[in-house]
CSV table of C-alpha atoms (C1' of nucleotides) in Angstrom, one decimal:
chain,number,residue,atom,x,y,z
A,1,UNK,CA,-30.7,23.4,61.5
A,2,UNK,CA,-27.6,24.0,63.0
A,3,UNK,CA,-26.5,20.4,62.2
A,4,UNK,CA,-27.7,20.8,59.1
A,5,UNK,CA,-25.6,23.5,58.1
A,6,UNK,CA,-22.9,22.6,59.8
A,7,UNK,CA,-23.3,25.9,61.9
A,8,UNK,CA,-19.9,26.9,63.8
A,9,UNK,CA,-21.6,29.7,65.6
A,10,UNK,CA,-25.0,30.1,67.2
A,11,UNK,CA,-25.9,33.2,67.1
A,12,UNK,CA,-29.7,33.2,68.0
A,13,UNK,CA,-29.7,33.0,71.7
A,14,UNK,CA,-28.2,36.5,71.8
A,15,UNK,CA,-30.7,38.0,69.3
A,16,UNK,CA,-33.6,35.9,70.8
A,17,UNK,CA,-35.4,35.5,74.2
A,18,UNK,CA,-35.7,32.1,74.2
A,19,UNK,CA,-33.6,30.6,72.0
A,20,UNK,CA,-35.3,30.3,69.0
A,21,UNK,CA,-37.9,31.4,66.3
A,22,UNK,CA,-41.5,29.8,66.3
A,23,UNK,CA,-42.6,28.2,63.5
A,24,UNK,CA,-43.7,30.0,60.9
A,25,UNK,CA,-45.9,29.0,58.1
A,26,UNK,CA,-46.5,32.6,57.1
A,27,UNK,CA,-43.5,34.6,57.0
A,28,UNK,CA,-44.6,37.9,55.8
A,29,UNK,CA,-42.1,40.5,54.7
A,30,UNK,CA,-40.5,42.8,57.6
A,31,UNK,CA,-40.5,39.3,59.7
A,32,UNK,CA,-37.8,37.6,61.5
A,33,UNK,CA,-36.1,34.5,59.7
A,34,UNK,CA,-33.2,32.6,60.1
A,35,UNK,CA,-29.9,33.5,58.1
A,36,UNK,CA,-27.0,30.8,57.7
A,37,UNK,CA,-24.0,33.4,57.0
A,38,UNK,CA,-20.0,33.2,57.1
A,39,UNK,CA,-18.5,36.1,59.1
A,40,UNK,CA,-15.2,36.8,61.3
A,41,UNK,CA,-16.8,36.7,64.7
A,42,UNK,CA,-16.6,40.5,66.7
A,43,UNK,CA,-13.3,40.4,68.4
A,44,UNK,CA,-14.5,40.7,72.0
A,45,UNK,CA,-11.2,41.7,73.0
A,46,UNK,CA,-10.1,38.2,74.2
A,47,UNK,CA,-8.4,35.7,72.5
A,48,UNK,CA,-7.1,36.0,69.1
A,49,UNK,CA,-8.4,38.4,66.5
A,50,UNK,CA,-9.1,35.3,64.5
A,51,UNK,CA,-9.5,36.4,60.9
A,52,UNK,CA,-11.0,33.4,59.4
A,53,UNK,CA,-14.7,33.4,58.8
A,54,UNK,CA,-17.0,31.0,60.4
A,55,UNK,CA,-20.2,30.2,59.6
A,56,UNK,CA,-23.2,30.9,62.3
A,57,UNK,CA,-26.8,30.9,62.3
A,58,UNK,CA,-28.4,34.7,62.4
A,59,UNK,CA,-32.0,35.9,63.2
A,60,UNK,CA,-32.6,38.7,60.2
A,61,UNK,CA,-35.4,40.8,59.0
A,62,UNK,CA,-36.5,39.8,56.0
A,63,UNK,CA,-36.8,43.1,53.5
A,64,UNK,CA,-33.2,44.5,52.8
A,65,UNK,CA,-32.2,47.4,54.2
A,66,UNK,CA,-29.2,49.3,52.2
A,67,UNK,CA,-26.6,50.9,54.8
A,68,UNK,CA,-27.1,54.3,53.3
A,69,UNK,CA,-30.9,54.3,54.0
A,70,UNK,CA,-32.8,57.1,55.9
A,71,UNK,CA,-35.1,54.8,57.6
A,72,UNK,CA,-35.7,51.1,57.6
A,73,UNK,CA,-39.2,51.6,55.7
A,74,UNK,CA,-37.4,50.7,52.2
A,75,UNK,CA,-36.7,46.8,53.0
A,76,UNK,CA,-40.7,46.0,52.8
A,77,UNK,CA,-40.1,46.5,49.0
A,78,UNK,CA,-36.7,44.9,49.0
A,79,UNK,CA,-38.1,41.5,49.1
A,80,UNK,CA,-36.3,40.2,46.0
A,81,UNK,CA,-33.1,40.2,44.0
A,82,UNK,CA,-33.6,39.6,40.9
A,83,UNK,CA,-30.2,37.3,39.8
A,84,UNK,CA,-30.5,38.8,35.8
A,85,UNK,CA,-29.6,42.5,37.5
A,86,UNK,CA,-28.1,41.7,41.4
A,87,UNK,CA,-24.9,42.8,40.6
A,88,UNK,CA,-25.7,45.9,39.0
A,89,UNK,CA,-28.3,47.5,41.2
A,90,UNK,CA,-27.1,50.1,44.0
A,91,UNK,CA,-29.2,48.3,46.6
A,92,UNK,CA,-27.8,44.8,46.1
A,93,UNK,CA,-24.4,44.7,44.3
A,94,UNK,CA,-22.2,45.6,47.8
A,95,UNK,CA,-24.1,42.5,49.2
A,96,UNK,CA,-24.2,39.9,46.7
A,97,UNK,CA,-20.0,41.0,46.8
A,98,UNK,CA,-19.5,40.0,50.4
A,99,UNK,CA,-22.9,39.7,52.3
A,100,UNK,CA,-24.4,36.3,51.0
A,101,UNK,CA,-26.3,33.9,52.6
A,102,UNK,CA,-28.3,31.0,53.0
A,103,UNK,CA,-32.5,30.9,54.0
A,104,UNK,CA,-33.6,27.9,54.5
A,105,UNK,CA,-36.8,26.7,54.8
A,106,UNK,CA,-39.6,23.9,54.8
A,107,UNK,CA,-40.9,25.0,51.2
A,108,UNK,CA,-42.8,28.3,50.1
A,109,UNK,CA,-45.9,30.1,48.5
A,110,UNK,CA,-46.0,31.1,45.2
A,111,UNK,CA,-49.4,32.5,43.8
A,112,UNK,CA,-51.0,31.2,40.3
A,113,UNK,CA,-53.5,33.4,38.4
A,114,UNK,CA,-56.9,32.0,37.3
A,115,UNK,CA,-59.7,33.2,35.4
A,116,UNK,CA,-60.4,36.7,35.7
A,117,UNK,CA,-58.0,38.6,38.8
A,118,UNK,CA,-58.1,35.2,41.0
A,119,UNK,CA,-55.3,33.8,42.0
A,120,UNK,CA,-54.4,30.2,43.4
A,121,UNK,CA,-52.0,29.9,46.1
A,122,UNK,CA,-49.5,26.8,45.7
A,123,UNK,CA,-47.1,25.3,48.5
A,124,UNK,CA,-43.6,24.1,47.1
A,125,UNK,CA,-41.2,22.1,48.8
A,126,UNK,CA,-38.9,19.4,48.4
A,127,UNK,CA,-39.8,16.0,47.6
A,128,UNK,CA,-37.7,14.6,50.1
A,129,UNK,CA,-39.1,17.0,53.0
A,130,UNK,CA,-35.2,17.9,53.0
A,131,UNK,CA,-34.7,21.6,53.6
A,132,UNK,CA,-34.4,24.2,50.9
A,133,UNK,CA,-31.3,26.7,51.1
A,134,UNK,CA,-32.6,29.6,49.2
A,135,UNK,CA,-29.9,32.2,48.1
A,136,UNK,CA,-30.0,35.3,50.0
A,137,UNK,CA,-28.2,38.5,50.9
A,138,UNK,CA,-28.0,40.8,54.4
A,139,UNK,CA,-27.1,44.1,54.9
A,140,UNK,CA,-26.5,46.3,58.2
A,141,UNK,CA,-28.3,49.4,59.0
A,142,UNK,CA,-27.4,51.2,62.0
A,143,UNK,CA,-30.5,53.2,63.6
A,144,UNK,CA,-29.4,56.9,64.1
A,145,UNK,CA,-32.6,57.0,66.6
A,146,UNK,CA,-30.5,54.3,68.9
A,147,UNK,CA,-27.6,55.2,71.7
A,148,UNK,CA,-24.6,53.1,70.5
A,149,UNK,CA,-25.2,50.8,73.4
A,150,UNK,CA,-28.6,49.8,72.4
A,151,UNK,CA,-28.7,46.5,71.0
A,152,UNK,CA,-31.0,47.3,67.9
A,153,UNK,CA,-28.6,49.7,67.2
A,154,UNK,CA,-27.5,47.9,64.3
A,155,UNK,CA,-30.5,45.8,61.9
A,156,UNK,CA,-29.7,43.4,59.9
A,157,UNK,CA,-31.6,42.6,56.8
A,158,UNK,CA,-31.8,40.1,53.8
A,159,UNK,CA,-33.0,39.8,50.8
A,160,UNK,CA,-33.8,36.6,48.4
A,161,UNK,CA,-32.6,36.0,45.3
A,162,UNK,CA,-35.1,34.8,42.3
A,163,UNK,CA,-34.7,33.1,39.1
A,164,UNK,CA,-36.5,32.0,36.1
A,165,UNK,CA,-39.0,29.4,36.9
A,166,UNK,CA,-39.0,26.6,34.3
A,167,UNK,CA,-40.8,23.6,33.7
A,168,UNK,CA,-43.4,22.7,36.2
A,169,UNK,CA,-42.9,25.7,38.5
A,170,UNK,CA,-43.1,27.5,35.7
A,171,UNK,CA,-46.9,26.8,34.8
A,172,UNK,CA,-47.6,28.1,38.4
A,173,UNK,CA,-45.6,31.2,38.3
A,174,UNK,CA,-42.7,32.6,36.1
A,175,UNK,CA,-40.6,33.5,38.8
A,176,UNK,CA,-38.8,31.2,41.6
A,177,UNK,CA,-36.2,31.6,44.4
A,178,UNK,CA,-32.6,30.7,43.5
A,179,UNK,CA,-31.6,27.8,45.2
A,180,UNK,CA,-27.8,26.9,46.1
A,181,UNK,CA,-27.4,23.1,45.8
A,182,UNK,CA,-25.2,21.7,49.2
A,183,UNK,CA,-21.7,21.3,47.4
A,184,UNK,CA,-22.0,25.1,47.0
A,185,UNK,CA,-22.8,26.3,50.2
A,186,UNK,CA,-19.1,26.9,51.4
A,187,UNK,CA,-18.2,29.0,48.4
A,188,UNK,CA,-21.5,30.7,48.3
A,189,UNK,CA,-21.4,31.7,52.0
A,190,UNK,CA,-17.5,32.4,51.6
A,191,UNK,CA,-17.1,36.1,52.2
A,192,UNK,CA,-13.4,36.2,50.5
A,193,UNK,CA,-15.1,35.3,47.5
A,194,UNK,CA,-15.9,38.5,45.7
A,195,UNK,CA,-17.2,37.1,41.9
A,196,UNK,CA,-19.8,34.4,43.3
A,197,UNK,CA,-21.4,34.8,39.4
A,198,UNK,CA,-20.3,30.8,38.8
A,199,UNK,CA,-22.2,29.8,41.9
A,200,UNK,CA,-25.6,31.7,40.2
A,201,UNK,CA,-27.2,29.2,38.5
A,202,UNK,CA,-30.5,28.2,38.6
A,203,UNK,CA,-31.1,24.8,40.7
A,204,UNK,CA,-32.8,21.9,38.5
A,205,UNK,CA,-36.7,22.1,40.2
A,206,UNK,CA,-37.0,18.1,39.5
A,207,UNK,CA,-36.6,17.9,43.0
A,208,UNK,CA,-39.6,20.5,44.1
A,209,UNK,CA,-43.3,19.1,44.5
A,210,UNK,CA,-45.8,21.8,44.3
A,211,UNK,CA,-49.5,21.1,45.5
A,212,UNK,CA,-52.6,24.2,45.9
A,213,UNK,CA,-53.5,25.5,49.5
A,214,UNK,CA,-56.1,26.7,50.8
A,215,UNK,CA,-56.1,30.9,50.3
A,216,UNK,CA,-56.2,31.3,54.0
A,217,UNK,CA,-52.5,32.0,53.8
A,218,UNK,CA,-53.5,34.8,51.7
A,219,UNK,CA,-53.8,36.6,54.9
A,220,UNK,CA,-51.1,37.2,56.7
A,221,UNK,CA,-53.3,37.3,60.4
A,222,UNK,CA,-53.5,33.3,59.6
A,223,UNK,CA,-50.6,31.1,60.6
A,224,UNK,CA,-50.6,27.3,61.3
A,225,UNK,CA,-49.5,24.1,60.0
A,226,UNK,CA,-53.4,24.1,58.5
A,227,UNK,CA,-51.6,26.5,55.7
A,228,UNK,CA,-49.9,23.7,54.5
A,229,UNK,CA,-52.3,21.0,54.8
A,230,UNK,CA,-53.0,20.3,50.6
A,231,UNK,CA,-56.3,21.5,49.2
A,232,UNK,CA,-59.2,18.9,48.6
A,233,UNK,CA,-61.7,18.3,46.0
A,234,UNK,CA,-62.5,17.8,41.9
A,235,UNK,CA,-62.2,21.3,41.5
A,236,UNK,CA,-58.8,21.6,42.5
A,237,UNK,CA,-56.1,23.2,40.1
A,238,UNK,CA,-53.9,20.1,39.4
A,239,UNK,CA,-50.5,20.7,37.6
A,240,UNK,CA,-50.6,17.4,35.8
B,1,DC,C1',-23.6,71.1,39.3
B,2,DC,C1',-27.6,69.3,42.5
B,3,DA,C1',-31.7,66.3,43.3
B,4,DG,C1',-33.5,62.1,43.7
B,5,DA,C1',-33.5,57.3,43.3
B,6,DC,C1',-31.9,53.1,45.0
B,7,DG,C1',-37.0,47.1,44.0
B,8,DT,C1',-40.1,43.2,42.2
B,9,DT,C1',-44.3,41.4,41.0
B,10,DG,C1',-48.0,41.3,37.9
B,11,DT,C1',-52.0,43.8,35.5
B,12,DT,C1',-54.1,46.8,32.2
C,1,DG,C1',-22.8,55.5,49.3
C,2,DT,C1',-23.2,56.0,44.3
C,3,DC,C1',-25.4,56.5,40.1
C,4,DT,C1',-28.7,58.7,36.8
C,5,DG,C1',-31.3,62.5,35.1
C,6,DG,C1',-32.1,67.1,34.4
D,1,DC,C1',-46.6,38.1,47.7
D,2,DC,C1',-51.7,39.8,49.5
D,3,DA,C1',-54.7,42.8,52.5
D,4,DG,C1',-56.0,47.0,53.8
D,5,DA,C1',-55.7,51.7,54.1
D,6,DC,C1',-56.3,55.9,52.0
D,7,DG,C1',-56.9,61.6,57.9
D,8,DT,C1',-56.5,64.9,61.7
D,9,DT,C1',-57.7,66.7,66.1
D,10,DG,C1',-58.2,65.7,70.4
D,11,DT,C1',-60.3,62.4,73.7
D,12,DT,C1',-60.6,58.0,76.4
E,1,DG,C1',-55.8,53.7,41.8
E,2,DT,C1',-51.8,53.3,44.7
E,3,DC,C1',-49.1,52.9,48.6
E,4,DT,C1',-47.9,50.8,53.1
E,5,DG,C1',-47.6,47.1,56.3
E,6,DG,C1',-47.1,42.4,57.5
DNA sequence: CCAGACGTTGTT
DNA sequence: GTCTGG
DNA sequence: CCAGACGTTGTT
DNA sequence: GTCTGG
C-alpha cells in the first residue's frame, strides 16, 4: 500500500502495535481503516519547520467525528458524504476544504433488495484486482476526558463520499462510493487546494465487477476471506 | 435572542 | 463552530 | 450498511 | 417502531 500510493510517510507503526491492520473483510462502521492523506508533518522541534505537505499513510476510525462534537457517538451515523450536498453541510464542508483523503480497499458490499424486505448482498471490486481509492474525508476530535499527554487524546475520523450509481451498479443499488481515478490523487489529497469541486466527479464503473455473497457478511461477528468467496447455485441473483 | 441540530440509507 | 428554526 | 437492543438495581 | 453499536 505504501508503494502503491506512493506514501512519503508511514504513519501506522506509531498508531499501531504491530505495524499494521489485519485484514478485514468486514469493516464495520466505528472500525479502524487505513487513510492515505497529505499533511505538514508535526514539527518535532528538530529540523526545519518544513511547510510542504507530504503524503502518509494513517490508521482512522471510520464514522466522522466533527471537531465541535460533545462526544464521539455522532461518527457511527457519519458514515457517508453525500457529494450532491458535501460542501454545504456543517459536518462536512471544513473537511472536504482541507481534510481529504484517499480509502483504499480490495472492493466493497453493497446490499440489493429482493422480493418482499430481503435483501442480497453483492461484493464489488475492480476487474483488475487493482485497488480502489475511494474518496474520503477526516476530521480531528480531541477527547476532553484525556490528559494532553494521552495519546488518544486527539481521534481521527473519516468519512466516505458517495455518488450516483449508474449502469450496472446501479441495478444493484442506487448509491455508490466516489472514486478518485490515480492522475487525481495529488490534487485531491493536496491540502492547499481549497475548491477540489473539479476533482468530484463520478469515476466510469466499467472497470468494477460486482458478483452476490453469501449474507454471512450481513453480520458483522463474521469476518474471513469466506465473505468474499462468490455465491453458488441456479438460484443466484445474476446482473446479466 | 436562545436552543438545537449538525447524516445517509431505504421503507412505508 | 456555525447555521436554522422558533 | 445490518443486527440487536429496547432497563435498573445490586450481585457475582 | 426506532435507536445504537459494530
Amino acid at each position: 500500500m505504501l508503494e502503491e500510493f506512493q506514501v512519503e510517510l508511514d504513519g501506522v507503526p506509531d498508531q499501531v502495535p504491530g505495524g499494521e491492520l489485519r485484514p478485514d473483510y468486514n469493516v464495520a462502521p466505528t472500525k479502524n481503516v487505513y487513510a492515505v492523506m497529505c499533511r505538514v508533518p508535526k514539527d518535532d522541534g528538530g529540523e526545519s519547520p518544513g511547510d510542504e505537505p507530504v503524503r502518509q499513510l494513517r490508521v482512522v476510525r471510520w464514522g466522522l467525528v466533527p471537531s465541535w462534537a460533545k462526544d464521539p457517538s455522532v461518527g457511527s451515523r457519519m458514515i457517508n458524504a453525500r457529494v450532491e450536498t458535501v460542501a454545504e453541510k456543517p459536518s462536512y464542508r471544513r473537511a472536504l476544504k482541507s481534510r481529504r483523503c484517499l480509502i483504499p480497499a480490495d472492493g466493497y458490499y453493497e446490499w440489493m433488495p429482493l422480493e418482499g424486505r430481503k435483501k442480497q448482498p453483492f461484493f464489488i471490486h475492480p476487474a483488475d484486482g487493482g485497488v480502489l481509492a475511494m474518496a474520503g474525508l477526516y476530521e480531528f476530535w480531541k477527547d476532553p476526558t484525556r490528559p494532553d499527554d494521552d495519546p488518544l487524546k486527539w481521534l481521527c475520523t473519516c468519512t466516505v463520499i458517495t455518488t450516483t450509481a449508474t449502469d450496472k451498479l446501479g441495478r444493484i443499488h442506487d448509491r455508490m462510493p466516489m472514486m478518485v481515478e490515480r492522475d487525481r490523487w495529488t490534487e485531491w489529497l493536496d491540502p492547499r487546494v481549497t475548491d477540489p469541486t473539479g476533482l468530484l466527479v463520478p469515476a466510469g464503473p466499467d472497470r468494477l465487477e460486482a458478483y452476490a455473497v453469501s449474507d454471512v457478511v450481513n453480520s458483522v461477528r463474521h469476518n474471513g476471506p469466506e465473505l468474499v468467496e462468490p455465491l453458488e447455485g441456479d438460484d443466484v441473483p445474476r446482473l446479466f
